[in-house]
PDB file of C-alpha atoms in Angstrom:
ATOM      1  CA  TYR A 295       0.220  -0.482   0.067  1.00 49.00           C
ATOM      2  CA  GLY A 296       1.094   3.316  -0.505  1.00 56.00           C
ATOM      3  CA  GLY A 297       3.701   4.257  -3.638  1.00 63.00           C
ATOM      4  CA  ASP A 298       1.086   6.528  -5.822  1.00 69.00           C
ATOM      5  CA  PHE A 299       2.370   9.675  -5.228  1.00 73.00           C
ATOM      6  CA  GLY A 300       6.330   8.413  -4.598  1.00 71.00           C
ATOM      7  CA  GLU A 301       6.354   8.334  -0.803  1.00 69.00           C
ATOM      8  CA  ALA A 302       7.486   4.412   0.831  1.00 67.00           C
ATOM      9  CA  SER A 303       4.987   2.673   0.960  1.00 65.00           C
ATOM     10  CA  HIS A 304       2.787   1.537   4.376  1.00 60.00           C
ATOM     11  CA  ASP A 305       0.972  -0.769   5.945  1.00 58.00           C
ATOM     12  CA  ALA A 306      -1.436   2.364   6.766  1.00 55.00           C
ATOM     13  CA  ASN A 307      -0.477   2.551  10.639  1.00 57.00           C
ATOM     14  CA  PHE A 308      -1.218   6.220  11.629  1.00 58.00           C
ATOM     15  CA  ASN A 309      -3.350   7.693   8.162  1.00 62.00           C
ATOM     16  CA  ILE A 310      -5.615   9.183  10.737  1.00 66.00           C
ATOM     17  CA  ASN A 311      -8.614   8.026   8.816  1.00 70.00           C
ATOM     18  CA  GLY A 312     -10.901   7.041  10.812  1.00 76.00           C
ATOM     19  CA  MET A 313     -13.790   9.068  13.371  1.00 83.00           C
ATOM     20  CA  ILE A 314     -11.563  11.186  14.767  1.00 84.00           C
ATOM     21  CA  SER A 315      -8.253  13.015  14.630  1.00 81.00           C
ATOM     22  CA  PRO A 316      -5.247  13.153  16.910  1.00 78.00           C
ATOM     23  CA  ASN A 317      -6.090  16.900  18.683  1.00 84.00           C
ATOM     24  CA  ARG A 318      -9.700  14.770  19.092  1.00 85.00           C
ATOM     25  CA  ARG A 319     -11.654  17.062  17.269  1.00 88.00           C
ATOM     26  CA  PRO A 320     -14.069  14.225  15.274  1.00 86.00           C
ATOM     27  CA  HIS A 321     -14.364  14.141  11.328  1.00 85.00           C
ATOM     28  CA  PRO A 322     -17.324  14.511   9.804  1.00 86.00           C
ATOM     29  CA  ALA A 323     -17.923  11.136   9.387  1.00 85.00           C
ATOM     30  CA  MET A 324     -19.091  10.150  13.134  1.00 87.00           C
ATOM     31  CA  ILE A 325     -21.417  12.716  12.658  1.00 87.00           C
ATOM     32  CA  GLU A 326     -22.590  10.659  10.027  1.00 89.00           C
ATOM     33  CA  PHE A 327     -22.433   7.611  12.349  1.00 90.00           C
ATOM     34  CA  LYS A 328     -24.232   8.914  14.563  1.00 90.00           C
ATOM     35  CA  LYS A 329     -26.812   9.173  11.277  1.00 92.00           C
ATOM     36  CA  CYS A 330     -26.367   5.773  11.676  1.00 93.00           C
ATOM     37  CA  ALA A 331     -26.319   3.501  14.749  1.00 93.00           C
ATOM     38  CA  GLN A 332     -28.888   6.246  15.922  1.00 95.00           C
ATOM     39  CA  PRO A 333     -31.684   3.654  17.678  1.00 94.00           C
ATOM     40  CA  VAL A 334     -35.083   5.296  16.877  1.00 95.00           C
ATOM     41  CA  ASP A 335     -36.673   7.106  13.752  1.00 95.00           C
ATOM     42  CA  PHE A 336     -38.696   9.823  12.723  1.00 94.00           C
ATOM     43  CA  GLU A 337     -40.849   9.375  10.620  1.00 93.00           C
ATOM     44  CA  PHE A 338     -43.098  12.419   8.501  1.00 90.00           C
ATOM     45  CA  SER A 339     -46.063  12.980   7.220  1.00 87.00           C
ATOM     46  CA  TRP A 340     -49.123  15.759   6.022  1.00 78.00           C
ATOM     47  CA  LEU A 341     -52.081  14.142   5.735  1.00 77.00           C
ATOM     48  CA  GLY A 342     -54.118  17.314   3.993  1.00 68.00           C
ATOM     49  CA  ASP A 343     -57.179  19.759   6.041  1.00 71.00           C
ATOM     50  CA  GLY A 344     -53.824  20.027   8.743  1.00 71.00           C
ATOM     51  CA  GLN A 345     -53.343  17.323   9.673  1.00 80.00           C
ATOM     52  CA  LEU A 346     -49.729  15.650   9.967  1.00 86.00           C
ATOM     53  CA  GLU A 347     -48.530  11.661  10.745  1.00 89.00           C
ATOM     54  CA  LEU A 348     -45.456  11.000  13.020  1.00 92.00           C
ATOM     55  CA  ARG A 349     -44.702   7.401  13.988  1.00 95.00           C
ATOM     56  CA  ILE A 350     -41.570   6.985  15.937  1.00 96.00           C
ATOM     57  CA  VAL A 351     -39.467   4.447  15.007  1.00 96.00           C
ATOM     58  CA  ASN A 352     -37.384   1.807  17.002  1.00 97.00           C
ATOM     59  CA  ARG A 353     -34.653   0.135  15.584  1.00 97.00           C
ATOM     60  CA  ARG A 354     -32.865  -1.432  18.659  1.00 95.00           C
ATOM     61  CA  TYR A 355     -33.171  -5.616  18.831  1.00 96.00           C
ATOM     62  CA  PHE A 356     -33.721  -6.084  22.172  1.00 96.00           C
ATOM     63  CA  THR A 357     -35.158  -3.153  23.611  1.00 94.00           C
ATOM     64  CA  THR A 358     -38.408  -0.637  24.093  1.00 94.00           C
ATOM     65  CA  LEU A 359     -37.523   2.692  23.519  1.00 93.00           C
ATOM     66  CA  ASP A 360     -38.966   3.609  26.932  1.00 92.00           C
ATOM     67  CA  ASP A 361     -36.049   4.544  28.436  1.00 90.00           C
ATOM     68  CA  ILE A 362     -35.707   7.619  26.460  1.00 92.00           C
ATOM     69  CA  THR A 363     -36.924  11.150  26.622  1.00 92.00           C
ATOM     70  CA  VAL A 364     -38.665  13.037  23.024  1.00 94.00           C
ATOM     71  CA  VAL A 365     -38.094  16.923  22.873  1.00 95.00           C
ATOM     72  CA  TRP A 366     -39.196  18.646  19.991  1.00 95.00           C
ATOM     73  CA  ALA A 367     -38.802  22.469  18.876  1.00 96.00           C
ATOM     74  CA  LEU A 368     -40.202  24.210  16.570  1.00 95.00           C
ATOM     75  CA  ARG A 369     -37.915  26.225  14.530  1.00 96.00           C
ATOM     76  CA  VAL A 370     -38.350  29.371  12.299  1.00 94.00           C
ATOM     77  CA  ASN A 371     -35.614  31.307  10.596  1.00 93.00           C
ATOM     78  CA  GLY A 372     -33.049  29.865  13.072  1.00 92.00           C
ATOM     79  CA  PHE A 373     -34.671  30.426  16.027  1.00 95.00           C
ATOM     80  CA  VAL A 374     -36.251  28.486  18.677  1.00 96.00           C
ATOM     81  CA  VAL A 375     -39.931  29.979  19.281  1.00 95.00           C
ATOM     82  CA  GLU A 376     -41.538  26.120  21.268  1.00 95.00           C
ATOM     83  CA  THR A 377     -39.737  23.364  23.096  1.00 95.00           C
ATOM     84  CA  LYS A 378     -41.838  20.541  24.428  1.00 94.00           C
ATOM     85  CA  ALA A 379     -41.413  16.732  24.829  1.00 93.00           C
ATOM     86  CA  LEU A 380     -43.096  14.571  22.980  1.00 92.00           C
ATOM     87  CA  ALA A 381     -45.569  11.666  24.451  1.00 90.00           C
ATOM     88  CA  PHE A 382     -45.004   8.238  22.829  1.00 91.00           C
ATOM     89  CA  PRO A 383     -46.798   5.346  23.471  1.00 92.00           C
ATOM     90  CA  THR A 384     -44.152   1.991  24.342  1.00 94.00           C
ATOM     91  CA  VAL A 385     -42.040   1.084  21.169  1.00 96.00           C
ATOM     92  CA  LEU A 386     -41.141  -1.960  21.095  1.00 97.00           C
ATOM     93  CA  PRO A 387     -37.705  -4.042  19.089  1.00 97.00           C
ATOM     94  CA  GLN A 388     -37.570  -3.230  14.988  1.00 97.00           C
ATOM     95  CA  LYS A 389     -41.244  -1.354  15.581  1.00 97.00           C
ATOM     96  CA  SER A 390     -43.421   1.290  15.112  1.00 96.00           C
ATOM     97  CA  ALA A 391     -45.887   4.149  16.865  1.00 95.00           C
ATOM     98  CA  GLU A 392     -47.959   6.906  15.714  1.00 94.00           C
ATOM     99  CA  VAL A 393     -47.891   9.573  17.549  1.00 93.00           C
ATOM    100  CA  ASP A 394     -50.349  11.720  19.120  1.00 90.00           C
ATOM    101  CA  GLY A 395     -48.956  14.893  16.672  1.00 87.00           C
ATOM    102  CA  ALA A 396     -51.749  17.460  18.744  1.00 88.00           C
ATOM    103  CA  SER A 397     -49.155  19.390  20.829  1.00 90.00           C
ATOM    104  CA  ILE A 398     -46.522  20.063  17.514  1.00 90.00           C
ATOM    105  CA  LEU A 399     -50.046  21.025  15.580  1.00 89.00           C
ATOM    106  CA  GLN A 400     -51.897  22.904  18.195  1.00 91.00           C
ATOM    107  CA  ALA A 401     -48.097  24.375  17.895  1.00 91.00           C
ATOM    108  CA  LEU A 402     -48.231  25.295  13.805  1.00 88.00           C
ATOM    109  CA  ALA A 403     -52.001  26.641  14.662  1.00 88.00           C
ATOM    110  CA  HIS A 404     -50.711  29.329  17.665  1.00 91.00           C
ATOM    111  CA  HIS A 405     -47.221  30.721  15.673  1.00 89.00           C
ATOM    112  CA  ASN A 406     -49.357  30.573  12.188  1.00 88.00           C
ATOM    113  CA  ILE A 407     -46.947  28.462  10.437  1.00 84.00           C
ATOM    114  CA  GLN A 408     -48.877  27.835   7.521  1.00 83.00           C
ATOM    115  CA  GLN A 409     -49.187  30.947   6.518  1.00 85.00           C
ATOM    116  CA  LEU A 410     -45.449  31.831   6.572  1.00 84.00           C
ATOM    117  CA  ILE A 411     -46.156  27.708   4.404  1.00 79.00           C
ATOM    118  CA  SER A 412     -47.120  29.466   2.148  1.00 81.00           C
ATOM    119  CA  ASP A 413     -45.475  33.044   1.608  1.00 85.00           C
ATOM    120  CA  GLY A 414     -42.398  31.259   0.616  1.00 82.00           C
ATOM    121  CA  ASP A 415     -39.625  33.952   2.050  1.00 86.00           C
ATOM    122  CA  SER A 416     -39.104  31.833   5.500  1.00 89.00           C
ATOM    123  CA  GLU A 417     -37.479  28.695   6.352  1.00 92.00           C
ATOM    124  CA  ILE A 418     -39.080  26.432   8.990  1.00 92.00           C
ATOM    125  CA  HIS A 419     -37.944  22.555  10.427  1.00 94.00           C
ATOM    126  CA  LEU A 420     -39.583  20.692  13.731  1.00 94.00           C
ATOM    127  CA  ASP A 421     -36.318  19.383  15.221  1.00 96.00           C
ATOM    128  CA  PHE A 422     -36.348  16.467  17.031  1.00 96.00           C
ATOM    129  CA  SER A 423     -34.376  14.957  19.977  1.00 95.00           C
ATOM    130  CA  ALA A 424     -34.329  11.798  22.056  1.00 94.00           C
ATOM    131  CA  SER A 425     -31.981  11.371  24.928  1.00 92.00           C
ATOM    132  CA  ILE A 426     -31.501   8.944  27.549  1.00 89.00           C
ATOM    133  CA  LEU A 427     -29.827   9.205  31.123  1.00 74.00           C
ATOM    134  CA  GLY A 428     -25.885   9.315  29.908  1.00 62.00           C
ATOM    135  CA  ALA A 429     -25.786   6.937  34.017  1.00 59.00           C
ATOM    136  CA  THR A 430     -26.874   4.597  31.702  1.00 62.00           C
ATOM    137  CA  LEU A 431     -24.413   4.293  29.325  1.00 59.00           C
ATOM    138  CA  GLY A 432     -21.589   4.420  32.307  1.00 61.00           C
ATOM    139  CA  ALA A 433     -21.183   7.844  31.806  1.00 59.00           C
ATOM    140  CA  THR A 434     -22.004  10.652  33.261  1.00 62.00           C
ATOM    141  CA  SER A 435     -25.820  11.638  35.682  1.00 65.00           C
ATOM    142  CA  GLU A 436     -26.769  13.751  32.692  1.00 77.00           C
ATOM    143  CA  ARG A 437     -29.587  13.277  29.944  1.00 80.00           C
ATOM    144  CA  VAL A 438     -27.244  12.420  26.117  1.00 85.00           C
ATOM    145  CA  GLU A 439     -28.651  13.164  23.086  1.00 89.00           C
ATOM    146  CA  VAL A 440     -28.747   9.398  20.965  1.00 91.00           C
ATOM    147  CA  ALA A 441     -31.322  10.908  18.440  1.00 94.00           C
ATOM    148  CA  SER A 442     -31.955  13.738  16.071  1.00 94.00           C
ATOM    149  CA  ASP A 443     -33.482  14.345  13.435  1.00 95.00           C
ATOM    150  CA  GLN A 444     -34.851  17.394  11.279  1.00 94.00           C
ATOM    151  CA  ILE A 445     -37.977  17.402   8.987  1.00 92.00           C
ATOM    152  CA  ASN A 446     -37.712  21.019   6.528  1.00 92.00           C
ATOM    153  CA  LEU A 447     -41.936  22.656   6.705  1.00 88.00           C
ATOM    154  CA  SER A 448     -40.898  25.266   4.567  1.00 84.00           C
ATOM    155  CA  THR A 449     -41.003  22.656   1.502  1.00 78.00           C
ATOM    156  CA  GLN A 450     -44.290  20.237   2.917  1.00 66.00           C
ATOM    157  CA  GLY A 451     -47.721  21.141   1.608  1.00 54.00           C
TER     158      GLY A 451
END
């Protein structure tokens, strides 16, 4: 291996091509890996007439999502205008469940999001963050984010 650019052949050690650089800065691949390995996914779709469908997907193989807390945040032009915890039922391993999106619909109505979407001059996102108590992971007693997702509402109907 090596020699393509006149360098001496080597056995691939110390190429600095991992997910963390020697100065402990994460490479972009680490963010991509976090997304690929997250235990929770969110599926969102507009059903029309101001209705939405929100599903939470358990990507775990053996446990439910009962130890996970989910918070959603509504962002308009990058600023958080409302945030709340998302209640969801027990989701069995490798299954999904529909989530009551009433609090999200109320926030959308309260902040007149449908009008902002039709005007077309605002960026509107719905962010989801799933966290677990760090002590569960052997870390601290603080919450640690294990999954996140962002839905662009600006392009929704």
